[in-house]
């Protein structure tokens, strides 16, 4: 296991290198000039050129890229062209709302997806099964921003149960944080709940038809024991795989949801950086998100060993 983990961690380096190269190329090929954004439309060509020299944008692209890579290796992802702050501390300062939103969305997706999928498989071809399939199809088809706007209109504007926008930091209390993120978590997590529901139902149906489940029933075990100790446990490998993908989707989906609900997280930071053509922030965010996704997939691979003892990594 330790050799496998070491190999996966080493494999992280080329992934980050490719993401860095692609990210650097895309942001510099995209139209727009961050120096022009900073000095404004009325600035003279001389002032614009001075700003480019100050930001280092007048140097060849190869020089800029290797300078950025050299700094990134030492943990320095650069300095924001707009705010003048270091990129990595800026990312860390915006991390809490995004992590809390992702965690709550994952809880929403897991609770609804696993319970609904297992119930749909157990009561196959019943009214409950058909209702779960229709609702999950509807939830998967709904865009998160559209669902978020409708949740605001219903629960915030009409019923006044939740705030329209904003985030309460953890330092002010966990309940306040959960209350402020309830609607964004529902908007982001329900679409992933639909996917987990369908995967859980399919996997459970396969497992419930296997010999060891029929043997457990023939031995007279209670249905609860057959479902939770035998069927659901063996279905977890497929479910955990989907959950790993869901985490990466939730992280990327937070870009839209944070804008709808006015949350000061990484998603909103990314949109602001793109609008300002803030190259170092965009590149730093891409590398950071890629690293998180690789680590999430590594954690999923490790969980396989605990779920199914037959799986070994050498």
Coordinates of C-alpha atoms in Angstrom, one line a residue:
X1 CA 0.0 0.0 0.0
X2 CA 2.7 2.5 0.9
X3 CA 4.5 1.9 -2.4
X4 CA 1.2 2.4 -4.3
X5 CA 0.6 5.7 -2.4
X6 CA 4.1 6.9 -3.2
X7 CA 3.6 6.1 -6.9
X8 CA 0.3 8.0 -6.9
X9 CA 1.8 11.0 -5.2
X10 CA 4.7 11.0 -7.7
X11 CA 2.1 10.7 -10.6
X12 CA 0.6 13.9 -9.2
X13 CA 3.5 16.0 -10.5
X14 CA 3.1 15.4 -14.3
X15 CA -0.7 16.0 -13.9
X16 CA 0.0 19.4 -12.2
X17 CA 2.6 20.2 -14.9
X18 CA 0.2 19.5 -17.7
X19 CA -2.6 21.4 -16.0
X20 CA -0.2 24.3 -15.5
X21 CA 0.9 24.3 -19.1
X22 CA -2.7 24.1 -20.5
X23 CA -3.9 26.7 -18.0
X24 CA -1.1 29.1 -18.9
X25 CA -1.6 28.7 -22.6
X26 CA -5.4 29.2 -22.4
X27 CA -5.3 32.3 -20.3
X28 CA -2.7 33.9 -22.5
X29 CA -4.4 32.9 -25.8
X30 CA -7.8 34.3 -24.6
X31 CA -8.6 37.8 -25.8
X32 CA -8.1 40.7 -23.4
X33 CA -5.2 42.6 -21.8
X34 CA -5.0 42.7 -17.9
X35 CA -2.8 45.9 -18.2
X36 CA -5.5 47.6 -20.2
X37 CA -8.1 46.5 -17.6
X38 CA -6.0 48.1 -14.9
X39 CA -5.2 51.5 -16.5
X40 CA -8.6 52.0 -18.1
X41 CA -9.8 52.9 -21.5
X42 CA -8.6 56.5 -21.4
X43 CA -4.9 55.7 -20.7
X44 CA -2.3 56.5 -23.3
X45 CA -0.2 53.9 -25.1
X46 CA 2.8 55.0 -23.0
X47 CA 1.0 54.4 -19.7
X48 CA -0.3 51.1 -21.0
X49 CA 3.2 49.9 -22.0
X50 CA 4.6 51.0 -18.6
X51 CA 2.0 48.9 -16.9
X52 CA 2.8 45.9 -19.0
X53 CA 6.5 46.2 -18.1
X54 CA 5.6 46.6 -14.4
X55 CA 3.5 43.4 -14.5
X56 CA 6.1 41.5 -16.6
X57 CA 3.7 41.0 -19.5
X58 CA 6.1 42.5 -22.0
X59 CA 8.5 39.5 -21.6
X60 CA 8.3 36.4 -24.0
X61 CA 5.7 33.9 -23.1
X62 CA 8.3 31.1 -22.5
X63 CA 10.1 33.3 -20.0
X64 CA 6.9 34.1 -18.2
X65 CA 5.9 30.4 -18.1
X66 CA 9.2 29.1 -16.8
X67 CA 9.4 31.9 -14.2
X68 CA 5.9 31.0 -13.0
X69 CA 6.8 27.2 -12.9
X70 CA 10.0 28.0 -10.9
X71 CA 8.0 30.0 -8.4
X72 CA 5.2 27.4 -8.2
X73 CA 7.7 24.6 -7.3
X74 CA 8.6 26.6 -4.2
X75 CA 5.0 27.1 -3.3
X76 CA 4.7 30.6 -4.7
X77 CA 1.8 30.7 -7.2
X78 CA 2.4 34.4 -8.0
X79 CA 0.8 37.7 -7.1
X80 CA -2.6 38.9 -8.1
X81 CA -2.3 41.6 -10.8
X82 CA -5.4 43.3 -9.4
X83 CA -5.2 43.1 -5.6
X84 CA -1.4 42.7 -5.2
X85 CA -1.9 39.8 -2.8
X86 CA -0.1 36.4 -3.0
X87 CA -2.3 33.9 -4.8
X88 CA -1.9 31.0 -2.4
X89 CA -2.9 32.9 0.7
X90 CA -5.8 34.4 -1.2
X91 CA -7.0 30.8 -2.1
X92 CA -6.6 29.7 1.5
X93 CA -8.6 32.7 2.7
X94 CA -11.5 31.8 0.3
X95 CA -11.3 28.1 1.0
X96 CA -13.7 27.8 4.0
X97 CA -17.0 28.7 2.2
X98 CA -16.3 26.4 -0.7
X99 CA -15.3 23.5 1.5
X100 CA -18.3 23.9 3.7
X101 CA -20.6 24.2 0.6
X102 CA -19.0 21.1 -1.0
X103 CA -19.3 19.1 2.3
X104 CA -23.0 20.0 2.8
X105 CA -23.8 19.4 -0.8
X106 CA -22.1 15.9 -0.5
X107 CA -24.2 15.1 2.6
X108 CA -27.4 16.2 0.7
X109 CA -26.4 14.0 -2.3
X110 CA -25.4 11.0 -0.2
X111 CA -28.4 11.0 2.2
X112 CA -30.9 11.4 -0.6
X113 CA -29.1 9.3 -3.2
X114 CA -28.3 6.2 -1.2
X115 CA -31.6 6.0 0.7
X116 CA -33.7 6.7 -2.4
X117 CA -31.7 4.3 -4.6
X118 CA -31.7 1.5 -2.1
X119 CA -35.5 1.9 -1.5
X120 CA -36.1 1.9 -5.2
X121 CA -34.2 -1.3 -5.7
X122 CA -35.8 -3.1 -2.7
X123 CA -39.3 -2.1 -3.9
X124 CA -38.6 -2.6 -7.6
X125 CA -41.5 -2.1 -10.0
X126 CA -43.7 -0.5 -7.4
X127 CA -45.2 3.0 -7.3
X128 CA -42.3 4.1 -5.0
X129 CA -39.8 2.8 -7.5
X130 CA -41.4 4.7 -10.4
X131 CA -41.7 7.9 -8.3
X132 CA -38.0 7.8 -7.3
X133 CA -37.0 7.3 -11.0
X134 CA -39.1 10.2 -12.2
X135 CA -37.9 12.6 -9.4
X136 CA -34.3 11.6 -9.9
X137 CA -34.6 12.2 -13.7
X138 CA -36.1 15.7 -13.0
X139 CA -33.4 16.5 -10.5
X140 CA -30.6 15.5 -12.8
X141 CA -32.0 17.7 -15.6
X142 CA -32.4 20.9 -13.5
X143 CA -29.5 23.4 -13.9
X144 CA -28.2 24.3 -10.4
X145 CA -28.5 28.1 -11.0
X146 CA -32.2 27.7 -12.0
X147 CA -32.9 25.6 -9.0
X148 CA -31.0 28.0 -6.8
X149 CA -33.1 31.0 -8.0
X150 CA -36.3 29.1 -7.4
X151 CA -35.2 28.1 -3.9
X152 CA -34.5 31.7 -3.1
X153 CA -37.9 32.8 -4.4
X154 CA -39.7 30.1 -2.3
X155 CA -37.8 29.8 0.9
X156 CA -36.1 33.3 1.2
X157 CA -38.5 35.8 -0.5
X158 CA -41.9 34.1 0.2
X159 CA -41.4 32.0 3.4
X160 CA -38.4 34.0 4.8
X161 CA -36.9 30.9 6.3
X162 CA -33.3 31.3 4.9
X163 CA -31.2 34.3 3.9
X164 CA -31.2 35.4 0.2
X165 CA -27.4 35.5 0.0
X166 CA -24.3 35.7 2.1
X167 CA -22.2 33.4 4.3
X168 CA -21.8 33.1 8.0
X169 CA -18.3 32.0 8.9
X170 CA -17.6 29.0 11.2
X171 CA -16.1 31.4 13.7
X172 CA -19.6 32.7 14.4
X173 CA -21.1 29.3 15.0
X174 CA -21.8 26.1 13.1
X175 CA -25.5 26.5 13.1
X176 CA -25.3 29.9 11.5
X177 CA -23.0 28.4 8.8
X178 CA -25.3 25.5 8.1
X179 CA -28.3 27.9 8.0
X180 CA -26.6 30.2 5.5
X181 CA -25.5 27.3 3.2
X182 CA -28.7 25.2 3.3
X183 CA -30.2 26.5 0.0
X184 CA -26.9 26.6 -1.9
X185 CA -26.2 23.0 -0.8
X186 CA -29.7 21.9 -2.0
X187 CA -29.2 23.6 -5.3
X188 CA -25.8 22.0 -5.8
X189 CA -26.3 18.6 -4.2
X190 CA -29.7 17.5 -5.6
X191 CA -28.4 16.9 -9.1
X192 CA -25.6 14.7 -7.8
X193 CA -28.2 12.9 -5.5
X194 CA -30.1 12.0 -8.7
X195 CA -27.0 10.4 -10.2
X196 CA -26.1 8.5 -7.0
X197 CA -29.8 7.3 -6.7
X198 CA -29.6 5.7 -10.2
X199 CA -26.2 4.2 -9.5
X200 CA -27.3 2.8 -6.1
X201 CA -30.5 1.3 -7.6
X202 CA -28.7 -0.4 -10.5
X203 CA -25.9 -1.8 -8.2
X204 CA -28.3 -2.9 -5.5
X205 CA -30.5 -4.8 -8.1
X206 CA -27.4 -6.7 -9.3
X207 CA -26.3 -7.6 -5.8
X208 CA -29.8 -8.6 -4.6
X209 CA -29.9 -11.2 -7.4
X210 CA -26.6 -12.9 -6.4
X211 CA -26.4 -16.3 -4.7
X212 CA -25.0 -15.1 -1.4
X213 CA -28.0 -12.8 -0.9
X214 CA -30.4 -15.6 -1.6
X215 CA -28.5 -17.8 0.8
X216 CA -28.7 -15.2 3.5
X217 CA -32.5 -15.0 3.0
X218 CA -32.7 -18.8 3.0
X219 CA -30.9 -18.9 6.3
X220 CA -33.7 -16.8 7.8
X221 CA -31.8 -13.6 8.3
X222 CA -34.0 -10.5 8.8
X223 CA -34.5 -8.3 5.8
X224 CA -32.7 -5.4 7.4
X225 CA -29.6 -7.5 8.0
X226 CA -29.6 -8.8 4.4
X227 CA -30.0 -5.3 3.0
X228 CA -27.4 -3.5 5.2
X229 CA -24.9 -6.2 6.0
X230 CA -24.8 -8.0 2.7
X231 CA -26.3 -6.2 -0.2
X232 CA -25.6 -2.5 0.5
X233 CA -22.0 -3.2 1.7
X234 CA -21.2 -5.1 -1.5
X235 CA -22.7 -2.3 -3.6
X236 CA -20.6 0.4 -1.9
X237 CA -17.6 0.0 -4.3
X238 CA -19.6 1.3 -7.2
X239 CA -21.3 4.0 -5.1
X240 CA -18.0 5.3 -3.7
X241 CA -16.7 5.6 -7.2
X242 CA -19.6 7.8 -8.2
X243 CA -19.2 9.8 -4.9
X244 CA -15.5 10.5 -5.9
X245 CA -16.7 11.9 -9.2
X246 CA -19.4 13.8 -7.5
X247 CA -16.9 15.6 -5.2
X248 CA -15.0 17.0 -8.2
X249 CA -18.3 18.0 -9.9
X250 CA -19.5 19.8 -6.7
X251 CA -16.2 21.7 -6.5
X252 CA -16.5 22.9 -10.1
X253 CA -20.2 23.5 -9.7
X254 CA -19.7 25.8 -6.8
X255 CA -18.5 28.5 -9.3
X256 CA -22.0 29.0 -10.5
X257 CA -23.8 28.5 -7.2
X258 CA -21.5 30.8 -5.2
X259 CA -22.3 33.6 -7.7
X260 CA -26.1 33.0 -7.4
X261 CA -26.0 33.1 -3.6
X262 CA -23.2 35.7 -3.2
X263 CA -20.8 33.4 -1.3
X264 CA -17.2 34.6 -0.9
X265 CA -15.6 31.3 -2.0
X266 CA -13.2 30.0 -4.6
X267 CA -15.9 29.9 -7.3
X268 CA -16.6 33.6 -7.0
X269 CA -12.9 34.3 -6.8
X270 CA -12.4 32.4 -10.1
X271 CA -15.1 34.4 -11.9
X272 CA -13.7 37.7 -10.6
X273 CA -10.2 36.7 -11.8
X274 CA -11.5 35.8 -15.3
X275 CA -13.4 39.1 -15.6
X276 CA -10.2 41.0 -14.6
X277 CA -7.9 38.8 -16.7
X278 CA -5.9 38.2 -13.5
X279 CA -3.6 35.6 -15.0
X280 CA -1.7 34.4 -11.8
X281 CA -5.0 33.8 -9.9
X282 CA -6.6 31.8 -12.8
X283 CA -3.4 29.7 -13.2
X284 CA -3.1 29.2 -9.4
X285 CA -6.8 28.2 -9.1
X286 CA -6.5 25.7 -11.9
X287 CA -3.5 24.0 -10.4
X288 CA -5.1 24.0 -6.9
X289 CA -8.4 22.4 -8.1
X290 CA -6.5 19.8 -10.2
X291 CA -4.4 18.9 -7.1
X292 CA -7.6 18.5 -5.0
X293 CA -9.2 16.3 -7.6
X294 CA -6.2 14.0 -7.8
X295 CA -6.2 13.7 -4.0
X296 CA -9.9 13.0 -3.9
X297 CA -9.5 10.1 -6.4
X298 CA -6.6 8.8 -4.3
X299 CA -8.7 8.8 -1.2
X300 CA -11.4 6.9 -3.2
X301 CA -8.9 4.3 -4.2
X302 CA -7.8 3.8 -0.6
X303 CA -11.5 3.5 0.5
X304 CA -11.8 0.5 -1.8
X305 CA -9.5 -1.5 0.4
X306 CA -11.6 -0.9 3.5
X307 CA -14.9 -1.6 1.7
X308 CA -13.7 -4.8 -0.1
X309 CA -10.8 -6.7 1.6
X310 CA -10.3 -8.6 -1.7
X311 CA -8.8 -5.5 -3.3
X312 CA -5.0 -5.1 -2.7
X313 CA -2.5 -2.6 -4.1
X314 CA 1.1 -3.7 -4.6

